[in-house]
Short mmCIF file of N, CA and C in Angstrom, two decimals:
data_model
loop_
_atom_site.label_atom_id
_atom_site.label_comp_id
_atom_site.label_asym_id
_atom_site.label_seq_id
_atom_site.Cartn_x
_atom_site.Cartn_y
_atom_site.Cartn_z
N UNK A 47 67.31 2.50 -59.21
CA UNK A 47 68.13 1.52 -59.89
C UNK A 47 67.50 1.24 -61.25
N UNK A 48 68.28 1.27 -62.29
CA UNK A 48 67.80 0.98 -63.63
C UNK A 48 68.53 -0.24 -64.14
N UNK A 49 67.82 -1.09 -64.83
CA UNK A 49 68.42 -2.30 -65.37
C UNK A 49 68.27 -2.32 -66.88
N UNK A 50 69.34 -2.64 -67.55
CA UNK A 50 69.29 -2.87 -68.99
C UNK A 50 69.53 -4.36 -69.17
N UNK A 51 68.66 -5.00 -69.89
CA UNK A 51 68.80 -6.45 -70.06
C UNK A 51 68.78 -6.77 -71.55
N UNK A 52 69.82 -7.42 -71.99
CA UNK A 52 69.87 -7.89 -73.37
C UNK A 52 69.75 -9.40 -73.33
N UNK A 53 68.91 -9.92 -74.19
CA UNK A 53 68.74 -11.37 -74.24
C UNK A 53 69.34 -11.87 -75.54
N UNK A 54 70.32 -12.76 -75.41
CA UNK A 54 70.94 -13.37 -76.57
C UNK A 54 70.57 -14.84 -76.56
N UNK A 55 69.89 -15.27 -77.58
CA UNK A 55 69.42 -16.65 -77.60
C UNK A 55 70.17 -17.41 -78.70
N UNK A 56 70.76 -18.54 -78.31
CA UNK A 56 71.39 -19.43 -79.28
C UNK A 56 70.63 -20.74 -79.23
N UNK A 57 71.08 -21.71 -79.99
CA UNK A 57 70.37 -23.00 -80.01
C UNK A 57 70.49 -23.72 -78.67
N UNK A 58 71.58 -23.46 -77.94
CA UNK A 58 71.81 -24.22 -76.72
C UNK A 58 71.61 -23.44 -75.43
N UNK A 59 71.58 -22.12 -75.50
CA UNK A 59 71.47 -21.38 -74.24
C UNK A 59 70.88 -20.00 -74.46
N UNK A 60 70.50 -19.39 -73.37
CA UNK A 60 70.02 -18.02 -73.36
C UNK A 60 70.90 -17.24 -72.41
N UNK A 61 71.40 -16.10 -72.86
CA UNK A 61 72.30 -15.30 -72.05
C UNK A 61 71.64 -13.98 -71.70
N UNK A 62 71.73 -13.62 -70.44
CA UNK A 62 71.23 -12.35 -69.98
C UNK A 62 72.41 -11.50 -69.55
N UNK A 63 72.45 -10.26 -70.01
CA UNK A 63 73.49 -9.32 -69.62
C UNK A 63 72.82 -8.22 -68.82
N UNK A 64 73.32 -7.96 -67.62
CA UNK A 64 72.71 -6.98 -66.75
C UNK A 64 73.61 -5.75 -66.63
N UNK A 65 73.02 -4.58 -66.66
CA UNK A 65 73.73 -3.33 -66.41
C UNK A 65 72.99 -2.62 -65.29
N UNK A 66 73.68 -2.27 -64.23
CA UNK A 66 73.03 -1.61 -63.11
C UNK A 66 73.55 -0.18 -63.00
N UNK A 67 72.66 0.76 -62.93
CA UNK A 67 72.99 2.15 -62.65
C UNK A 67 72.18 2.56 -61.44
N UNK A 68 72.83 3.11 -60.45
CA UNK A 68 72.10 3.51 -59.25
C UNK A 68 71.89 5.01 -59.24
N UNK A 69 70.74 5.41 -58.80
CA UNK A 69 70.39 6.81 -58.66
C UNK A 69 70.02 7.04 -57.20
N UNK A 70 70.74 7.88 -56.49
CA UNK A 70 70.41 8.10 -55.08
C UNK A 70 69.04 8.73 -54.92
N UNK A 71 68.38 8.38 -53.84
CA UNK A 71 67.07 8.93 -53.47
C UNK A 71 66.00 8.69 -54.53
N UNK A 72 66.11 7.58 -55.28
CA UNK A 72 65.09 7.25 -56.27
C UNK A 72 64.62 5.82 -56.02
N UNK A 73 63.35 5.66 -55.83
CA UNK A 73 62.80 4.33 -55.59
C UNK A 73 62.61 3.59 -56.91
N UNK A 74 62.60 2.28 -56.82
CA UNK A 74 62.37 1.48 -58.02
C UNK A 74 60.93 1.64 -58.47
N UNK A 75 60.75 1.71 -59.77
CA UNK A 75 59.39 1.79 -60.30
C UNK A 75 58.72 0.42 -60.19
N UNK A 76 57.43 0.40 -60.38
CA UNK A 76 56.68 -0.86 -60.30
C UNK A 76 57.15 -1.84 -61.36
N UNK A 77 57.45 -1.35 -62.56
CA UNK A 77 57.92 -2.24 -63.63
C UNK A 77 59.28 -2.82 -63.29
N UNK A 78 60.14 -2.03 -62.68
CA UNK A 78 61.45 -2.55 -62.28
C UNK A 78 61.30 -3.62 -61.19
N UNK A 79 60.37 -3.40 -60.28
CA UNK A 79 60.10 -4.40 -59.24
C UNK A 79 59.54 -5.68 -59.87
N UNK A 80 58.65 -5.49 -60.85
CA UNK A 80 58.09 -6.65 -61.55
C UNK A 80 59.19 -7.41 -62.28
N UNK A 81 60.10 -6.66 -62.91
CA UNK A 81 61.23 -7.28 -63.62
C UNK A 81 62.06 -8.11 -62.64
N UNK A 82 62.31 -7.56 -61.47
CA UNK A 82 63.07 -8.27 -60.44
C UNK A 82 62.38 -9.58 -60.05
N UNK A 83 61.07 -9.52 -59.85
CA UNK A 83 60.31 -10.72 -59.47
C UNK A 83 60.34 -11.77 -60.58
N UNK A 84 60.16 -11.32 -61.83
CA UNK A 84 60.14 -12.26 -62.96
C UNK A 84 61.51 -12.90 -63.14
N UNK A 85 62.57 -12.11 -63.00
CA UNK A 85 63.92 -12.66 -63.13
C UNK A 85 64.22 -13.68 -62.03
N UNK A 86 63.81 -13.37 -60.81
CA UNK A 86 64.01 -14.33 -59.71
C UNK A 86 63.27 -15.63 -59.99
N UNK A 87 62.04 -15.52 -60.43
CA UNK A 87 61.24 -16.70 -60.75
C UNK A 87 61.87 -17.48 -61.90
N UNK A 88 62.34 -16.75 -62.92
CA UNK A 88 63.00 -17.38 -64.07
C UNK A 88 64.20 -18.22 -63.62
N UNK A 89 65.03 -17.65 -62.76
CA UNK A 89 66.22 -18.36 -62.31
C UNK A 89 65.86 -19.58 -61.46
N UNK A 90 64.82 -19.47 -60.65
CA UNK A 90 64.39 -20.62 -59.84
C UNK A 90 63.88 -21.76 -60.73
N UNK A 91 63.07 -21.42 -61.73
CA UNK A 91 62.54 -22.45 -62.63
C UNK A 91 63.67 -23.07 -63.45
N UNK A 92 64.62 -22.25 -63.89
CA UNK A 92 65.76 -22.78 -64.65
C UNK A 92 66.58 -23.75 -63.82
N UNK A 93 66.81 -23.41 -62.56
CA UNK A 93 67.56 -24.30 -61.67
C UNK A 93 66.79 -25.61 -61.44
N UNK A 94 65.49 -25.51 -61.23
CA UNK A 94 64.67 -26.72 -61.05
C UNK A 94 64.71 -27.61 -62.28
N UNK A 95 64.67 -26.99 -63.45
CA UNK A 95 64.70 -27.77 -64.69
C UNK A 95 66.06 -28.46 -64.85
N UNK A 96 67.12 -27.77 -64.49
CA UNK A 96 68.46 -28.39 -64.57
C UNK A 96 68.55 -29.61 -63.68
N UNK A 97 68.00 -29.50 -62.46
CA UNK A 97 67.99 -30.65 -61.55
C UNK A 97 67.16 -31.79 -62.12
N UNK A 98 66.03 -31.46 -62.70
CA UNK A 98 65.13 -32.45 -63.28
C UNK A 98 65.83 -33.20 -64.42
N UNK A 99 66.52 -32.46 -65.27
CA UNK A 99 67.23 -33.06 -66.40
C UNK A 99 68.37 -33.95 -65.91
N UNK A 100 69.05 -33.52 -64.85
CA UNK A 100 70.14 -34.32 -64.29
C UNK A 100 69.61 -35.64 -63.74
N UNK A 101 68.50 -35.60 -63.02
CA UNK A 101 67.91 -36.84 -62.48
C UNK A 101 67.45 -37.75 -63.62
N UNK A 102 66.84 -37.17 -64.65
CA UNK A 102 66.41 -37.97 -65.80
C UNK A 102 67.59 -38.67 -66.46
N UNK A 103 68.69 -37.95 -66.59
CA UNK A 103 69.88 -38.51 -67.21
C UNK A 103 70.36 -39.74 -66.43
N UNK A 104 70.35 -39.64 -65.11
CA UNK A 104 70.78 -40.77 -64.28
C UNK A 104 69.77 -41.92 -64.33
N UNK A 105 68.48 -41.60 -64.35
CA UNK A 105 67.46 -42.65 -64.39
C UNK A 105 67.47 -43.42 -65.70
N UNK A 106 67.87 -42.79 -66.79
CA UNK A 106 67.90 -43.47 -68.09
C UNK A 106 68.91 -44.61 -68.11
N UNK A 107 69.89 -44.56 -67.21
CA UNK A 107 70.89 -45.63 -67.15
C UNK A 107 70.38 -46.84 -66.37
N UNK A 108 69.26 -46.70 -65.68
CA UNK A 108 68.73 -47.77 -64.84
C UNK A 108 67.68 -48.59 -65.58
N UNK A 109 67.42 -49.79 -65.06
CA UNK A 109 66.36 -50.63 -65.62
C UNK A 109 65.01 -49.98 -65.35
N UNK A 110 64.11 -50.05 -66.32
CA UNK A 110 62.81 -49.38 -66.20
C UNK A 110 61.90 -49.98 -65.13
N UNK A 111 62.02 -51.27 -64.86
CA UNK A 111 61.16 -51.92 -63.89
C UNK A 111 61.66 -51.85 -62.45
N UNK A 112 62.84 -51.31 -62.27
CA UNK A 112 63.45 -51.23 -60.94
C UNK A 112 62.67 -50.29 -60.03
N UNK A 113 62.69 -50.56 -58.73
CA UNK A 113 61.99 -49.70 -57.77
C UNK A 113 62.73 -48.38 -57.62
N UNK A 114 61.95 -47.33 -57.44
CA UNK A 114 62.51 -46.01 -57.18
C UNK A 114 61.70 -45.39 -56.04
N UNK A 115 62.37 -44.63 -55.22
CA UNK A 115 61.71 -43.96 -54.10
C UNK A 115 61.84 -42.46 -54.29
N UNK A 116 60.71 -41.77 -54.15
CA UNK A 116 60.68 -40.31 -54.27
C UNK A 116 60.12 -39.72 -52.99
N UNK A 117 60.59 -38.55 -52.64
CA UNK A 117 60.02 -37.83 -51.51
C UNK A 117 59.21 -36.68 -52.08
N UNK A 118 57.90 -36.72 -51.83
CA UNK A 118 57.00 -35.68 -52.31
C UNK A 118 56.29 -35.10 -51.09
N UNK A 119 56.52 -33.83 -50.81
CA UNK A 119 55.94 -33.16 -49.65
C UNK A 119 56.20 -33.93 -48.35
N UNK A 120 57.41 -34.45 -48.22
CA UNK A 120 57.80 -35.14 -47.00
C UNK A 120 57.32 -36.58 -46.90
N UNK A 121 56.69 -37.09 -47.93
CA UNK A 121 56.17 -38.46 -47.94
C UNK A 121 56.98 -39.28 -48.93
N UNK A 122 57.45 -40.45 -48.50
CA UNK A 122 58.23 -41.33 -49.38
C UNK A 122 57.26 -42.17 -50.21
N UNK A 123 57.43 -42.10 -51.53
CA UNK A 123 56.60 -42.86 -52.45
C UNK A 123 57.45 -43.91 -53.16
N UNK A 124 56.90 -45.11 -53.28
CA UNK A 124 57.60 -46.17 -54.01
C UNK A 124 56.96 -46.29 -55.39
N UNK A 125 57.78 -46.16 -56.42
CA UNK A 125 57.33 -46.27 -57.80
C UNK A 125 58.39 -47.01 -58.59
N UNK A 126 58.09 -47.27 -59.85
CA UNK A 126 59.11 -47.84 -60.72
C UNK A 126 59.88 -46.70 -61.37
N UNK A 127 61.06 -47.01 -61.85
CA UNK A 127 61.89 -46.01 -62.53
C UNK A 127 61.13 -45.45 -63.73
N UNK A 128 60.41 -46.31 -64.44
CA UNK A 128 59.64 -45.88 -65.61
C UNK A 128 58.60 -44.82 -65.23
N UNK A 129 57.87 -45.06 -64.14
CA UNK A 129 56.85 -44.10 -63.70
C UNK A 129 57.48 -42.76 -63.31
N UNK A 130 58.59 -42.82 -62.60
CA UNK A 130 59.27 -41.59 -62.19
C UNK A 130 59.76 -40.83 -63.41
N UNK A 131 60.31 -41.56 -64.39
CA UNK A 131 60.80 -40.91 -65.60
C UNK A 131 59.68 -40.20 -66.34
N UNK A 132 58.51 -40.84 -66.44
CA UNK A 132 57.38 -40.21 -67.12
C UNK A 132 56.98 -38.91 -66.43
N UNK A 133 56.90 -38.95 -65.10
CA UNK A 133 56.54 -37.75 -64.35
C UNK A 133 57.58 -36.64 -64.51
N UNK A 134 58.85 -37.02 -64.46
CA UNK A 134 59.91 -36.02 -64.60
C UNK A 134 59.96 -35.44 -66.01
N UNK A 135 59.70 -36.26 -67.03
CA UNK A 135 59.67 -35.75 -68.40
C UNK A 135 58.53 -34.74 -68.57
N UNK A 136 57.36 -35.05 -68.00
CA UNK A 136 56.24 -34.10 -68.06
C UNK A 136 56.58 -32.82 -67.32
N UNK A 137 57.23 -32.97 -66.18
CA UNK A 137 57.60 -31.78 -65.40
C UNK A 137 58.62 -30.93 -66.16
N UNK A 138 59.59 -31.57 -66.80
CA UNK A 138 60.59 -30.83 -67.58
C UNK A 138 59.94 -30.08 -68.74
N UNK A 139 58.97 -30.70 -69.39
CA UNK A 139 58.26 -30.03 -70.49
C UNK A 139 57.49 -28.82 -69.98
N UNK A 140 56.83 -28.96 -68.83
CA UNK A 140 56.08 -27.82 -68.30
C UNK A 140 57.03 -26.71 -67.86
N UNK A 141 58.19 -27.06 -67.35
CA UNK A 141 59.18 -26.05 -66.97
C UNK A 141 59.72 -25.33 -68.19
N UNK A 142 59.89 -26.05 -69.30
CA UNK A 142 60.33 -25.41 -70.53
C UNK A 142 59.31 -24.37 -70.98
N UNK A 143 58.03 -24.70 -70.88
CA UNK A 143 56.98 -23.74 -71.23
C UNK A 143 56.99 -22.55 -70.28
N UNK A 144 57.23 -22.80 -68.99
CA UNK A 144 57.30 -21.71 -68.02
C UNK A 144 58.48 -20.79 -68.31
N UNK A 145 59.61 -21.38 -68.67
CA UNK A 145 60.80 -20.58 -68.99
C UNK A 145 60.53 -19.71 -70.20
N UNK A 146 59.89 -20.27 -71.21
CA UNK A 146 59.54 -19.49 -72.41
C UNK A 146 58.61 -18.34 -72.05
N UNK A 147 57.62 -18.59 -71.19
CA UNK A 147 56.70 -17.54 -70.77
C UNK A 147 57.44 -16.45 -70.00
N UNK A 148 58.39 -16.85 -69.15
CA UNK A 148 59.19 -15.86 -68.42
C UNK A 148 60.03 -15.01 -69.37
N UNK A 149 60.64 -15.65 -70.37
CA UNK A 149 61.44 -14.90 -71.34
C UNK A 149 60.59 -13.89 -72.09
N UNK A 150 59.39 -14.30 -72.49
CA UNK A 150 58.49 -13.38 -73.18
C UNK A 150 58.11 -12.22 -72.28
N UNK A 151 57.82 -12.52 -71.01
CA UNK A 151 57.45 -11.47 -70.06
C UNK A 151 58.61 -10.51 -69.82
N UNK A 152 59.82 -11.03 -69.73
CA UNK A 152 61.01 -10.19 -69.55
C UNK A 152 61.18 -9.24 -70.73
N UNK A 153 61.00 -9.76 -71.94
CA UNK A 153 61.11 -8.91 -73.13
C UNK A 153 60.05 -7.81 -73.12
N UNK A 154 58.82 -8.17 -72.74
CA UNK A 154 57.73 -7.19 -72.70
C UNK A 154 58.03 -6.09 -71.69
N UNK A 155 58.45 -6.47 -70.50
CA UNK A 155 58.76 -5.48 -69.46
C UNK A 155 59.92 -4.60 -69.91
N UNK A 156 60.92 -5.20 -70.52
CA UNK A 156 62.07 -4.42 -70.98
C UNK A 156 61.66 -3.41 -72.04
N UNK A 157 60.76 -3.79 -72.93
CA UNK A 157 60.27 -2.84 -73.93
C UNK A 157 59.55 -1.67 -73.26
N UNK A 158 58.74 -1.96 -72.25
CA UNK A 158 58.04 -0.88 -71.53
C UNK A 158 59.04 0.03 -70.84
N UNK A 159 60.05 -0.56 -70.20
CA UNK A 159 61.07 0.25 -69.53
C UNK A 159 61.85 1.10 -70.53
N UNK A 160 62.15 0.55 -71.70
CA UNK A 160 62.86 1.32 -72.72
C UNK A 160 62.01 2.49 -73.22
N UNK A 161 60.71 2.27 -73.36
CA UNK A 161 59.81 3.35 -73.78
C UNK A 161 59.79 4.44 -72.71
N UNK A 162 59.73 4.04 -71.44
CA UNK A 162 59.73 5.01 -70.34
C UNK A 162 61.01 5.84 -70.35
N UNK A 163 62.15 5.18 -70.61
CA UNK A 163 63.43 5.88 -70.63
C UNK A 163 63.50 6.90 -71.76
N UNK A 164 62.89 6.57 -72.88
CA UNK A 164 62.97 7.46 -74.04
C UNK A 164 62.06 8.68 -73.91
N UNK A 165 61.11 8.65 -72.98
CA UNK A 165 60.20 9.79 -72.80
C UNK A 165 60.83 10.91 -72.03
#
């Protein structure tokens, strides 16, 4: 299986276009497997960030001193809305950095795969 991935980046979004070509009796190369793992991780982090941003949006409408309850590893924690917002903002920032690192890794792997194809 060969994948061609084009990344189009605008101010508001990043678009990935996938092209799949199958070759019978050919196993995926290590780089293709790595690409698959990185893409899966990228999508998971992107989904987590979307959820985080959605929760932040809702919390901004609430009073900062109000009680909030979070479940972390199966344990219910009582905090203020302000404390939860600070933690979620930090988490969203770290996820943004992770997404950027994934995008860079995807570009690097794609360049290696393109070089392999041209040989």
